[in-house]
Amino acid sequence: MNLIQTGMPVAACNVAALGTIAYAIGESPIGKILAARSDIGVCAILIGSDADTLEQDLANRFPGKVLVEDEAALRDDLAAIARFIEMPGVGLDLPLDLRHGTPFQQRVWDVLRSIPCGATITYTALARRLGQPNGARTVATACAANAIALGIPCHRVVRADGTLAGYRWGVGRKRALLDKEATI
């Protein structure tokens, strides 16, 4: 186990899992994936090309938390995520910890989770669904704040003209995910 961030002495790290986030990094067809779990469920699925960058992103998103690398604890989650990327029709049934967002972000994320695999929605339509007809930019900001890629499928949100834009983990990855979902 590799401890990358602590706000307390090492002896205190063994006290309780509360405040501890376990994580592991695996490989997928769209790059490295980092899965992280709190005591409630998956609190992050990050995608990237570099393990160090993913670990730093996790630390930035959860300041003050104890982050512990634990490949054994996250092995099944990583396998489920990689399987979902390859075969999105199987779904991604993982318990999620959605507490790490504002109330508005959580509302956006709830709607995103209702968008079926293979479908897309525009930022404007998503804003309207939330009762914010002029809130497309605010919705886009909430999508960008999403730390649970794939579990909260912000890759399914497109511009009003149907083009792809603004995916935190790269438009190329967004295109690959949507192309894969379109084949189911």
mmCIF file of C-alpha atoms in Angstrom, residues 1 9-11 23 30 33 48-49 59 63 65-66 73 75 90 95 100 112-113 119 121 124 131 148 159 184:
data_model
loop_
_atom_site.group_PDB
_atom_site.id
_atom_site.type_symbol
_atom_site.label_atom_id
_atom_site.label_comp_id
_atom_site.label_asym_id
_atom_site.label_seq_id
_atom_site.Cartn_x
_atom_site.Cartn_y
_atom_site.Cartn_z
ATOM 1 C CA MET A 1 0.000 0.000 0.000
ATOM 2 C CA PRO A 9 0.643 10.959 11.677
ATOM 3 C CA VAL A 10 0.984 7.481 10.177
ATOM 4 C CA ALA A 11 -0.154 5.808 13.418
ATOM 5 C CA TYR A 23 -7.688 3.810 -4.784
ATOM 6 C CA ILE A 30 -8.990 4.584 -23.427
ATOM 7 C CA ILE A 33 -8.179 4.531 -15.065
ATOM 8 C CA GLY A 48 -5.750 9.748 -18.083
ATOM 9 C CA SER A 49 -2.413 8.809 -19.542
ATOM 10 C CA ALA A 59 -5.486 14.374 -4.053
ATOM 11 C CA PRO A 63 -7.984 17.533 0.220
ATOM 12 C CA LYS A 65 -8.475 12.827 3.096
ATOM 13 C CA VAL A 66 -6.118 9.930 3.639
ATOM 14 C CA ALA A 73 -9.688 -3.754 -2.636
ATOM 15 C CA ARG A 75 -9.565 -4.998 -8.351
ATOM 16 C CA VAL A 90 -23.410 -4.504 -19.682
ATOM 17 C CA PRO A 95 -22.318 1.834 -5.527
ATOM 18 C CA HIS A 100 -18.749 15.429 -3.096
ATOM 19 C CA LEU A 112 -27.037 12.331 -16.259
ATOM 20 C CA ARG A 113 -27.375 8.915 -14.635
ATOM 21 C CA ALA A 119 -28.203 8.194 -26.084
ATOM 22 C CA ILE A 121 -28.458 15.032 -24.552
ATOM 23 C CA THR A 124 -29.351 23.129 -23.179
ATOM 24 C CA GLY A 131 -35.754 23.906 -14.799
ATOM 25 C CA ILE A 148 -16.943 9.777 -11.343
ATOM 26 C CA ARG A 159 -23.406 20.738 -27.956
ATOM 27 C CA ILE A 184 -25.056 -1.584 -28.846
#
